[in-house]
XYZ file of C-alpha atoms in Angstrom:
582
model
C -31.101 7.356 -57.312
C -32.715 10.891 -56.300
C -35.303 8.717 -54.259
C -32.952 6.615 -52.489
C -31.203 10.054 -51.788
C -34.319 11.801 -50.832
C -34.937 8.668 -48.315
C -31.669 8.429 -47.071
C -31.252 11.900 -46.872
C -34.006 12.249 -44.210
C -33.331 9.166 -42.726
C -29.521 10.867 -42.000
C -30.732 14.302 -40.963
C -33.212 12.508 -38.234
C -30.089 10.087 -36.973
C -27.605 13.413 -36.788
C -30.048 15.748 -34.826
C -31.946 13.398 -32.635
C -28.948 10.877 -32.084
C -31.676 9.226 -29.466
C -33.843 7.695 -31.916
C -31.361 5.490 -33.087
C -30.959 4.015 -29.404
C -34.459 3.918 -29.377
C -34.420 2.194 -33.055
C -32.590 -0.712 -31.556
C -34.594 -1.407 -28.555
C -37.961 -1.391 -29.995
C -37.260 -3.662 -32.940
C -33.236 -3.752 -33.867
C -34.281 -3.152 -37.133
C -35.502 0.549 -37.427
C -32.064 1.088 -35.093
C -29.584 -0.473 -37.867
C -30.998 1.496 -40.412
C -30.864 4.994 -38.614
C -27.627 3.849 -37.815
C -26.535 3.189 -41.235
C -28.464 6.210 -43.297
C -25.788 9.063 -42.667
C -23.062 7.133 -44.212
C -25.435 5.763 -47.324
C -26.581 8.996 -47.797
C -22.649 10.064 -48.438
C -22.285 7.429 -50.653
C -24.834 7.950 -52.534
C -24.489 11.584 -52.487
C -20.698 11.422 -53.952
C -22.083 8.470 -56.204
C -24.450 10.918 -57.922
C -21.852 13.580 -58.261
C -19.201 11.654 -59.708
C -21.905 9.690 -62.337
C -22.514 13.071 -63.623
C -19.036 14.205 -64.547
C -18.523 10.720 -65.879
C -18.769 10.812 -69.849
C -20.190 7.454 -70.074
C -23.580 6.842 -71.219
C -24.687 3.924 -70.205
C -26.987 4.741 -66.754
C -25.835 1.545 -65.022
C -22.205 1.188 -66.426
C -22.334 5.120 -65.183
C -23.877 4.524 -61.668
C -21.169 1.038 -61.071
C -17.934 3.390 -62.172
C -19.430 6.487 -60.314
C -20.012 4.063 -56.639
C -16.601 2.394 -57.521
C -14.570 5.850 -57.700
C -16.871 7.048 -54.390
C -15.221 4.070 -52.450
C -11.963 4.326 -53.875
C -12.228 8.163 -52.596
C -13.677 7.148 -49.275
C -10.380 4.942 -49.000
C -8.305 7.784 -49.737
C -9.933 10.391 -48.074
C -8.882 8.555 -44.667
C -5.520 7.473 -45.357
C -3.508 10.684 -44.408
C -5.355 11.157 -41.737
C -4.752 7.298 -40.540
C -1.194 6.632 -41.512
C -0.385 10.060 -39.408
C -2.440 8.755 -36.156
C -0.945 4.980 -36.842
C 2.671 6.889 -37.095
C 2.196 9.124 -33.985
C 0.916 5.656 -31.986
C 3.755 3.709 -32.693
C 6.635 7.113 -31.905
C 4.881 7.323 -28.254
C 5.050 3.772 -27.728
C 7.786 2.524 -25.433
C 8.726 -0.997 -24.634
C 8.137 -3.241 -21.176
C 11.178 -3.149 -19.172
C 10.672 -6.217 -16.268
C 13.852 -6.995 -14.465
C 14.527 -10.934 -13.139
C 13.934 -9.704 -9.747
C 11.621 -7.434 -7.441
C 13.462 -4.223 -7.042
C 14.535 -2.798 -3.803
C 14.237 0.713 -2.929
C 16.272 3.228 -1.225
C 17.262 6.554 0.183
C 13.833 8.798 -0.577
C 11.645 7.938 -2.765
C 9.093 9.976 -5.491
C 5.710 8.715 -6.516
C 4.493 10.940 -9.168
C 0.615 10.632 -10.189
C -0.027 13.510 -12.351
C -3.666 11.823 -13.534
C -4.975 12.013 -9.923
C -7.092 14.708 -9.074
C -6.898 14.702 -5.224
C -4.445 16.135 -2.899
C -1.651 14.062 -2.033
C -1.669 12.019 1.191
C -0.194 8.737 2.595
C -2.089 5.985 1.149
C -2.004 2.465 1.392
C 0.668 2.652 -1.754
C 2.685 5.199 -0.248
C 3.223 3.483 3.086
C 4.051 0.203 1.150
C 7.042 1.741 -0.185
C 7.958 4.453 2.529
C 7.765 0.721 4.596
C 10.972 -0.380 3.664
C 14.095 -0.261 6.223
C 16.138 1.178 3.501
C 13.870 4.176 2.150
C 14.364 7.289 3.998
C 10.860 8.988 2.892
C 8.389 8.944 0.502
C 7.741 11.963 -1.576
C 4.057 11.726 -3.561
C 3.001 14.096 -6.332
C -0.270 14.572 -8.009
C -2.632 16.973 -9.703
C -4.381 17.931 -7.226
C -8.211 19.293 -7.144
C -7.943 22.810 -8.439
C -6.734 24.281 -12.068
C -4.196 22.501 -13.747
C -0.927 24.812 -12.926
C 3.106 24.429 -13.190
C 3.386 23.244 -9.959
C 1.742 19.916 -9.007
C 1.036 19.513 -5.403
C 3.023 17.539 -3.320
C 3.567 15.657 -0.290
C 6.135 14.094 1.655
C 6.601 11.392 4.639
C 8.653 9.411 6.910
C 8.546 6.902 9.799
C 10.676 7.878 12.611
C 11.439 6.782 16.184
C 9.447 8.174 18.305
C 11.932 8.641 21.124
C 12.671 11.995 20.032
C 8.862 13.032 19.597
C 6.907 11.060 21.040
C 4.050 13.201 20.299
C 0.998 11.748 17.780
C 1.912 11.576 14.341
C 0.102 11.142 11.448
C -2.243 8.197 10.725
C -2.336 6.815 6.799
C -5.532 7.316 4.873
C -7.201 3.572 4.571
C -4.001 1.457 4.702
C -6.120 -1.578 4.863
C -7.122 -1.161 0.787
C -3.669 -2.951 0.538
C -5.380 -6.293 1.178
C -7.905 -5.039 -1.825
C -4.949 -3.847 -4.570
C -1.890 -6.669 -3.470
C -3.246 -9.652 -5.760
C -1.058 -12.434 -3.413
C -3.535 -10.564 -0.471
C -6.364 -10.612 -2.894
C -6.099 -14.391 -3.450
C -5.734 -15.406 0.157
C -8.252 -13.452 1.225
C -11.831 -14.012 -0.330
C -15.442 -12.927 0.070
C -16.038 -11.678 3.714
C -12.589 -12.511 4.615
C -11.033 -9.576 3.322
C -13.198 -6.799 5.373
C -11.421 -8.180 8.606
C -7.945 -8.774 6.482
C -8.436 -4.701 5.849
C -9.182 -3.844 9.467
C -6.672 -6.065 10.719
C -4.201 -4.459 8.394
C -5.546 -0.847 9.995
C -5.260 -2.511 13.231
C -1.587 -3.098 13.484
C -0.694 0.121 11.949
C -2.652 2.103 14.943
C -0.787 -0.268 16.963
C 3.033 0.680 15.473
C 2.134 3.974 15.124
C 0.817 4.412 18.817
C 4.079 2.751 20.126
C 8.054 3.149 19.090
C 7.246 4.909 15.507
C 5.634 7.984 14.264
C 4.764 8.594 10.481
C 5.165 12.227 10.174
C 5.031 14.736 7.643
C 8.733 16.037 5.831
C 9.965 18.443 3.341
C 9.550 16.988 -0.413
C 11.921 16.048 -2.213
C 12.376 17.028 -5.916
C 12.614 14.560 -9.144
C 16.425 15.698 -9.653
C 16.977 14.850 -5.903
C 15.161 11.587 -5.826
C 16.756 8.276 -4.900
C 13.690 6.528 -6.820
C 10.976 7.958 -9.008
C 8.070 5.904 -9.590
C 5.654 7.562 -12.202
C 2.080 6.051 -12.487
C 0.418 7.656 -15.714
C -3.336 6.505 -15.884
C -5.428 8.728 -18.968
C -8.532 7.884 -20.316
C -10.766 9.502 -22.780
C -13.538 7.269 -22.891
C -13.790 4.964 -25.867
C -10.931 7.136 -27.824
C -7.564 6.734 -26.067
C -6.379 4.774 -22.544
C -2.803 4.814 -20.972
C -2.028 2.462 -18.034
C 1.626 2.281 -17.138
C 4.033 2.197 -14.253
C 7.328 2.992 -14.241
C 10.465 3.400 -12.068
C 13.359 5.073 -12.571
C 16.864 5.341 -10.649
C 18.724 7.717 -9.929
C 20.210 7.670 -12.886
C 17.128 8.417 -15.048
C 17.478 4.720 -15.934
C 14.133 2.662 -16.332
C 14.143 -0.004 -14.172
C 10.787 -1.016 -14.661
C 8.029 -0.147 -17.237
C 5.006 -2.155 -17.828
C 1.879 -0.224 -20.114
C -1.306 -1.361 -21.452
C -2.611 1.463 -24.544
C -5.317 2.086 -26.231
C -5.804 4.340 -29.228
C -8.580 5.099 -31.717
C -6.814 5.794 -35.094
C -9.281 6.805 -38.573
C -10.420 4.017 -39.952
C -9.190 2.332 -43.877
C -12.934 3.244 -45.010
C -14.803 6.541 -44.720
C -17.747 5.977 -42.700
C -20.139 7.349 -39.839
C -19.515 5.427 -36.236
C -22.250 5.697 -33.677
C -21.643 5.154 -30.022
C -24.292 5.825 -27.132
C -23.945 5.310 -23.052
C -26.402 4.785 -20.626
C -24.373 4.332 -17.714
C -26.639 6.157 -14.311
C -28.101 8.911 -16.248
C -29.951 9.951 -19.770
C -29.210 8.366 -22.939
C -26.103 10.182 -24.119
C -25.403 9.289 -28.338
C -23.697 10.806 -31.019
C -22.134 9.860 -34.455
C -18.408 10.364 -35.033
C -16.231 9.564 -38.154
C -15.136 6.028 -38.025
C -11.867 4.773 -35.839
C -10.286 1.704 -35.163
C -8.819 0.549 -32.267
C -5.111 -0.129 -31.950
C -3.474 -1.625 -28.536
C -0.650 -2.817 -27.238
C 0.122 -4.308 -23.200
C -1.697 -6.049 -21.040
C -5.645 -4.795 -20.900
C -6.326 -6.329 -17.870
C -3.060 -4.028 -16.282
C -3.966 -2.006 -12.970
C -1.148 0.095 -12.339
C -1.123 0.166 -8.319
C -1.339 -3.621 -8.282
C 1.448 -3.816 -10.985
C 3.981 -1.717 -9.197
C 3.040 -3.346 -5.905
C 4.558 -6.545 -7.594
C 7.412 -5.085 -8.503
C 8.974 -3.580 -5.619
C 9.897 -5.231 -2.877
C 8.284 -4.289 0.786
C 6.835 -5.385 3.824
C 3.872 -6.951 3.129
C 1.369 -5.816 6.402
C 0.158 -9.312 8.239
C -3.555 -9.625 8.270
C -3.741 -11.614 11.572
C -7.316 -11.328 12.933
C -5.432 -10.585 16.846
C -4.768 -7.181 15.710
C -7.926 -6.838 16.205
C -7.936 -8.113 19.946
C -4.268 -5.988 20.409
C -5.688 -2.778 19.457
C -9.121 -3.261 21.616
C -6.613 -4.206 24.870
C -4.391 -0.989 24.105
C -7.636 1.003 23.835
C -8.866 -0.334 27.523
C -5.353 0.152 28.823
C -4.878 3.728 27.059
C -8.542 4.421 28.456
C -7.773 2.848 31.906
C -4.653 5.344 32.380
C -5.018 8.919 33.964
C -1.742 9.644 31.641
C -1.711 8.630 28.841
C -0.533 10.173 25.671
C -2.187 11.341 22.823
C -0.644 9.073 20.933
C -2.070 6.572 23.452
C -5.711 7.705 23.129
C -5.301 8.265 19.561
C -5.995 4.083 19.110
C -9.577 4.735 20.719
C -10.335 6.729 17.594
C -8.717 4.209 15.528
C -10.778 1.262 17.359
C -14.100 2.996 16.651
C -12.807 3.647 13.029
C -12.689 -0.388 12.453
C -16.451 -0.541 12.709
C -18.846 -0.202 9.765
C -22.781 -0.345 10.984
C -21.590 -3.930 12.041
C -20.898 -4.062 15.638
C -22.279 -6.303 18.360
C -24.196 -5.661 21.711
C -20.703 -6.760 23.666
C -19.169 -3.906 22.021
C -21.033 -1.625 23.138
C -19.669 -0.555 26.493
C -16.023 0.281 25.222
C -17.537 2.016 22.356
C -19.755 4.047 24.631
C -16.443 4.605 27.269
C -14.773 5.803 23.985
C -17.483 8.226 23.271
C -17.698 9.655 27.337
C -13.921 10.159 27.235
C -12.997 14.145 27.330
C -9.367 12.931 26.289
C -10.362 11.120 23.164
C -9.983 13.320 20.035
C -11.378 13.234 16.691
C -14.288 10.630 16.512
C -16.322 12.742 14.179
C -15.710 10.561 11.482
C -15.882 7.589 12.484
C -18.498 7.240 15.465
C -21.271 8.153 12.568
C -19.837 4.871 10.588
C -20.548 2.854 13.888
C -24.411 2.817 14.167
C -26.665 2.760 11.305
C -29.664 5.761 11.186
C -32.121 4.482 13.962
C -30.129 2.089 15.625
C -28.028 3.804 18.347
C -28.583 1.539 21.533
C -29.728 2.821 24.296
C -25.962 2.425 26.011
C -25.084 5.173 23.995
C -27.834 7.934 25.995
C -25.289 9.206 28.578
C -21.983 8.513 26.109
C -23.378 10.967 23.451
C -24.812 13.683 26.175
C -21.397 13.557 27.701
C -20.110 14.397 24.416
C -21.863 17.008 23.699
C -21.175 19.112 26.353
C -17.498 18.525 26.106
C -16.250 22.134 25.408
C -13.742 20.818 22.328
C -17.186 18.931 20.645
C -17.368 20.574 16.985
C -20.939 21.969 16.343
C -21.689 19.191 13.438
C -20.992 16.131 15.572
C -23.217 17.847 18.665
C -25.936 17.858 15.983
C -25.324 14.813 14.718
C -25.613 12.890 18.579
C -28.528 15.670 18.808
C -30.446 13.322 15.611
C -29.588 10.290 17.300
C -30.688 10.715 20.696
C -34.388 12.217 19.379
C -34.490 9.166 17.612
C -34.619 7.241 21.426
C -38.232 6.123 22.647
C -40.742 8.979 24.629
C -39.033 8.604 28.146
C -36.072 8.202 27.596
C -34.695 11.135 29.423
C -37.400 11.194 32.001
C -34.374 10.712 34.871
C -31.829 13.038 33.866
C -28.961 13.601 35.035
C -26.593 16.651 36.009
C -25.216 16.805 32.102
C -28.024 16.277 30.508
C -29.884 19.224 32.353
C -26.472 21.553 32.359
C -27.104 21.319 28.265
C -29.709 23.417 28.738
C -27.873 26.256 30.587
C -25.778 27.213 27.586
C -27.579 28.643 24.620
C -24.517 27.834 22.570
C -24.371 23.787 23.065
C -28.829 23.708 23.006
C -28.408 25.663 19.536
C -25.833 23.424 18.051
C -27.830 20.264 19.342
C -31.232 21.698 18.333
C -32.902 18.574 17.845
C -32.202 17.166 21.901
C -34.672 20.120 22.215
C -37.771 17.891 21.605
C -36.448 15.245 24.258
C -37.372 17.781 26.922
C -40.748 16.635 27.022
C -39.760 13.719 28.877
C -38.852 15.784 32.257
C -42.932 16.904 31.735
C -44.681 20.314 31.517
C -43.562 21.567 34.825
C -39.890 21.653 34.560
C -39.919 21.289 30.547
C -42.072 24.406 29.965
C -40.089 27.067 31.814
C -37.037 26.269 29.681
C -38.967 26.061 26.415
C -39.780 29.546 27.443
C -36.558 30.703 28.113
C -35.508 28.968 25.043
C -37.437 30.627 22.843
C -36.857 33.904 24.168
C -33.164 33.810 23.031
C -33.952 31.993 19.220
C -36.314 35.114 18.578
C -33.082 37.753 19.694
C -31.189 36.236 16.951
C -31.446 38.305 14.028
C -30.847 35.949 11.370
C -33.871 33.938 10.717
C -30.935 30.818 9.517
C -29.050 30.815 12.513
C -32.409 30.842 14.422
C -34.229 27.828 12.811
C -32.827 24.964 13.922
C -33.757 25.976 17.619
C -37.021 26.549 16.574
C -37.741 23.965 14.917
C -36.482 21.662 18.064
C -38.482 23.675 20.358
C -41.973 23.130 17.983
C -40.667 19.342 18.073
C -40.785 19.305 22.110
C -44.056 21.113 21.799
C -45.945 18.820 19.741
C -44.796 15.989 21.795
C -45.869 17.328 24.743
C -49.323 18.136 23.399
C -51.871 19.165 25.608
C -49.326 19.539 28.550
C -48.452 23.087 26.631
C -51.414 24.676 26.390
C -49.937 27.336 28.507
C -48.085 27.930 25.681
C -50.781 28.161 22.651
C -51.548 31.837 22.812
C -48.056 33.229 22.865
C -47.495 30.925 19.298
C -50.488 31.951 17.585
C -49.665 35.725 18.468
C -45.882 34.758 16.704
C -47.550 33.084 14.171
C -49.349 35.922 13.070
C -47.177 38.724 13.181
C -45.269 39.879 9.975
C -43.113 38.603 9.160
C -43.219 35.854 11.425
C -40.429 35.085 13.816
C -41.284 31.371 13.859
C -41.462 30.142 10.489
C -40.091 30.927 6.957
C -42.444 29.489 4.801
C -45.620 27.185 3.813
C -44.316 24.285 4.950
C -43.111 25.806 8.371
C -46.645 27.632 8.806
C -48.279 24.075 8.158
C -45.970 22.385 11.256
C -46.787 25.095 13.595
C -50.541 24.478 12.985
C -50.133 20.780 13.650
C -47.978 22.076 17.007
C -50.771 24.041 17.779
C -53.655 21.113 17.396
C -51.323 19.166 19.436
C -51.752 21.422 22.385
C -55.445 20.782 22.134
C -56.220 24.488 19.912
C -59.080 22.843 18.222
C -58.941 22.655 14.617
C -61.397 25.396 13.431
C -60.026 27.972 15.548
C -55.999 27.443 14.334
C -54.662 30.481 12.378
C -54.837 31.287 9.147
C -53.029 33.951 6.856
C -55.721 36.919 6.438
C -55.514 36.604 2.731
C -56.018 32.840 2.363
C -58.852 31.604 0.270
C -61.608 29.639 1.729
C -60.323 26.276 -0.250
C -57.026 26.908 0.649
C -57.388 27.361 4.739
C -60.499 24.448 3.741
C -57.431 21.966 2.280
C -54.933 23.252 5.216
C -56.991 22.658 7.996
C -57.793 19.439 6.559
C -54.310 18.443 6.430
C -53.664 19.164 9.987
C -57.028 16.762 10.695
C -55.404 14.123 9.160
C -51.759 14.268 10.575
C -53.631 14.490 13.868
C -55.241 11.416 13.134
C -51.770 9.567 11.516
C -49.751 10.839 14.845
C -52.379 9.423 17.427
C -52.261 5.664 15.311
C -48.921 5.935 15.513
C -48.158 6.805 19.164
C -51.157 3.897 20.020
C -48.866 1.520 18.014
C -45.320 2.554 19.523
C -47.482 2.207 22.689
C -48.837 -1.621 22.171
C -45.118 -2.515 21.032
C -43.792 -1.346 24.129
């Protein structure tokens, strides 16, 4: 007994602090994992065994040892029955039955969806507008927890389609409305494999349509629980392996449940004392850990998904996933494109058009989509232009759509960066023949420093008229004070350096001087110090007479001057290769 104690006893205290070895236990052999897995839960055993054998007055050793292990597990029975018949007793009081009526149910007057388990602010998603899409529901009221601190007062939301005679003014477009087709299981089922990404745009499709014509979906005041017509309350809590509620259910007016449908889960103490051991692996370390045994208890349907489930129980318009939505909204975006006046509820569908793309487009769409993009009257294509093209891939169509667009006055300085990385990514040359847009970009310091990387493409217009702006340009980055709001410029202007190369060796001299002063206007750091070199060997400074910092060491300018050697070297095989492919 005291060895199997001292064994076990070890074998627990390495399975309770380093829970990992146990994982590792089981992959290596099974074997050495099963017993780690085990030992904390012997080693009680046997611990209590030894205990009770010696207040036993028996005096036989093995009549004393079988009594003493047969009162240990009739204690490890007991000591998990209060604690097991109160969890068991507390399951069974929450538990509430299925309510399914013989018939979909039909909602009215306005309507409250109340998620309290989802933490994002409320908005008009594909489950909202199913029910607010009903001719008899007035508007849709949606609830949930929100993103900050739990608090009182859940955030909420409310919504309603209206005419749009009165307003005709844009209203507000539904967050992904197409996900229907993913959550609706009758959509599901007719529409499989690839057949459901066009379903979902087609579903988008005809709601840019409606919305862009005789309706508006606009936002309301909210309507309390005690007001509500309807209140449909999704409740959706999990805590890992230990507990999960899934249920949906809808009440009247009334308070009266209508409809309830919930799948539960619930870890209750198990009959017998022991130690459990659980361990996850899922996109991360090995997390493990021992717990005191549980059993699962359930009840419901565990394959229940509570957005599908009250989709099938209400009744609503279910959105047709007719591929010629498709072709409607491209005509309406030609026509609202085509007309001097139309409305911005008009030219909101060019937005929407560009939003039904997903790095999948074709070269015949490329002439509306780059229309869309030239457009000063077409709004809010942040978003979705930068689904449109994959990194790399911009056509060339897209050169005088995305320098239009950044000049426009109302261009945010995110997307005039983002077009900025696209267009640098365009072949040497491409802007050899600019025209009066492209070179008015360079007249305003606050569009050139937002689009910081089109600085580099100025080397296609060649040293003579390239160089005098580069000057000018870099002039006004070193008046800015802050070294962050200075960078980006920089770091476009050392881009249109280097590819100019030798055709700014005007400029050499002026960047060494920068390069060495302290602290140095130019750069920031190691890394920065090591492009301007490579700028500067670009521009034909030879390689032993680039600057170093005063107190480098002699291997340290040694392995930095070699550096810029070979990224000379890597630069010239790659420009000979771009140059053979062209």
């Amino acid at each position: 007994m005291k060895y199997a104690l001292i064994i076990t006893g070890v074998l627990a205290g390495l399975a309770i602090t380093a829970p990992q070895l146990v994982v590792l236990g089981y992959f290596l052999l099974v074997v050495p994992g099963l017993v780690l897995n085990v030992a904390p839960t012997v080693f009680v055993y046997l611990a209590v065994t030894a205990v009770v054998r010696r207040l036993l007055p028996i005096g036989s050793p093995m009549k004393a040892t079988a009594v003493a292990f047969g009162v240990t597990l009739l204690l490890g029975w007991a000591v998990m029955q209060p604690f097991r018949l109160a969890a068991i007793a507390a399951y069974h009081a929450d538990e509430l039955p299925d309510v399914v009526p013989s018939q979909v149910i039909e909602l009215d007057g306005h309507v409250r969806i109340e998620r309290p388990d989802q933490r994002r602010e409320p908005e008009c998603d594909y489950l909202a507008l199913a029910a607010l899409d009903s001719p008899l529901v007035e508007s849709l009221t949606t609830v949930t927890a929100g993103r900050g601190k739990p608090s009182d007062t859940l955030p909420s939301a409310a919504y309603a389609l209206v005419s749009a005679k009165a307003d005709p003014a844009a209203g507000i477009f539904p967050n992904e409305p197409g996900r229907i087709v993913r959550e609706y299981p009758p959509l599901v089922q007719a529409n499989r494999g690839m057949r459901v990404i066009t379903a979902s745009k087609a579903v988008e499709a005809n709601w840019a349509v409606r919305l862009a014509g005789d309706e508006r979906l606009r936002e309301v005041d909210a309507i309390e629980d005690e007001a509500a017509d309807w209140i449909i309350r999704i409740d959706s809590q999990s805590n890992y392996r230990t507990s999960i509620l899934q249920r949906v259910t809808i009440l009247d007016s009334k308070g009266t449940v209508r409809f309830r449908k919930s799948y539960r889960k619930q870890a209750v103490p198990a009959r017998m004392f022991y130690f459990g051991f659980q361990a996850t692996m899922a996109g991360g370390p090995v997390s493990a850990s021992f717990h005191v045994g549980r059993q699962l208890m359930q009840s419901g349907e565990r394959s229940l998904e509570p957005e599908p489930t009250l989709l099938q129980a209400i009744k609503f318009t279910v959105p047709p996933c007719d591929a010629q939505a498709l072709e409607l909204l491209r005509d309406q975006t030609v026509q609202a494109l085509d007309d001097p006046i139309a409305t911005t509820a008009q030219l909101d569908l060019a937005s929407r058009y560009l939003g039904l793309f997903f790095f999948d487009t074709k070269t015949q769409d490329h002439a509306l989509i780059a229309r869309i993009v030239a457009d000063e009257r077409v709004r809010d294509i942040e978003t979705p232009i930068k689904n449109v093209f994959s990194n790399d891939k911009t056509p060339a169509a897209m050169r005088d759509a995305y320098v239009d667009r950044i000049s426009m006055d109302h261009t945010s300085a995110s997307l005039r960066h983002w077009l900025a990385e696209r267009l640098v990514s365009f072949p040497p040359g491409t802007f050899a023949n600019p025209d009066a847009k492209y070179l008015a970009i360079w007249d305003s310091p606050e569009i050139y420093q937002q689009a910081a990387p089109l600085i580099a493409t100025l080397a296609d217009l060649g040293p003579k008229l390239a160089m005098p702006k580069l000057e000018s340009m870099l002039d006004t980055a070193l008046a800015v004070p802050h070294w962050r709001d200075r960078r980006s410029t920089i770091d476009g202007i050392r881009a249109a350096l280097i590819r100019l190369g030798p055709q700014a060796s005007a400029a050499a001299p002026r960047i060494r001087e920068l390069f060495l002063s302290r602290p140095s206007p130019i750069m920031n750091s190691s890394g920065d110090a090591d492009q301007w070199r490579f700028a500067l060997a670009r521009m034909g400074v030879a390689i032993e007479d680039l600057p170093v910092f005063p107190n480098q060491s002699p291997k340290s300018v040694e392995r930095n001057l070699r550096q810029v050697s070979d990224k000379m070297r890597r630069y010239e095989q790659e420009n000979a290769t771009r140059e053979e492919e062209t």
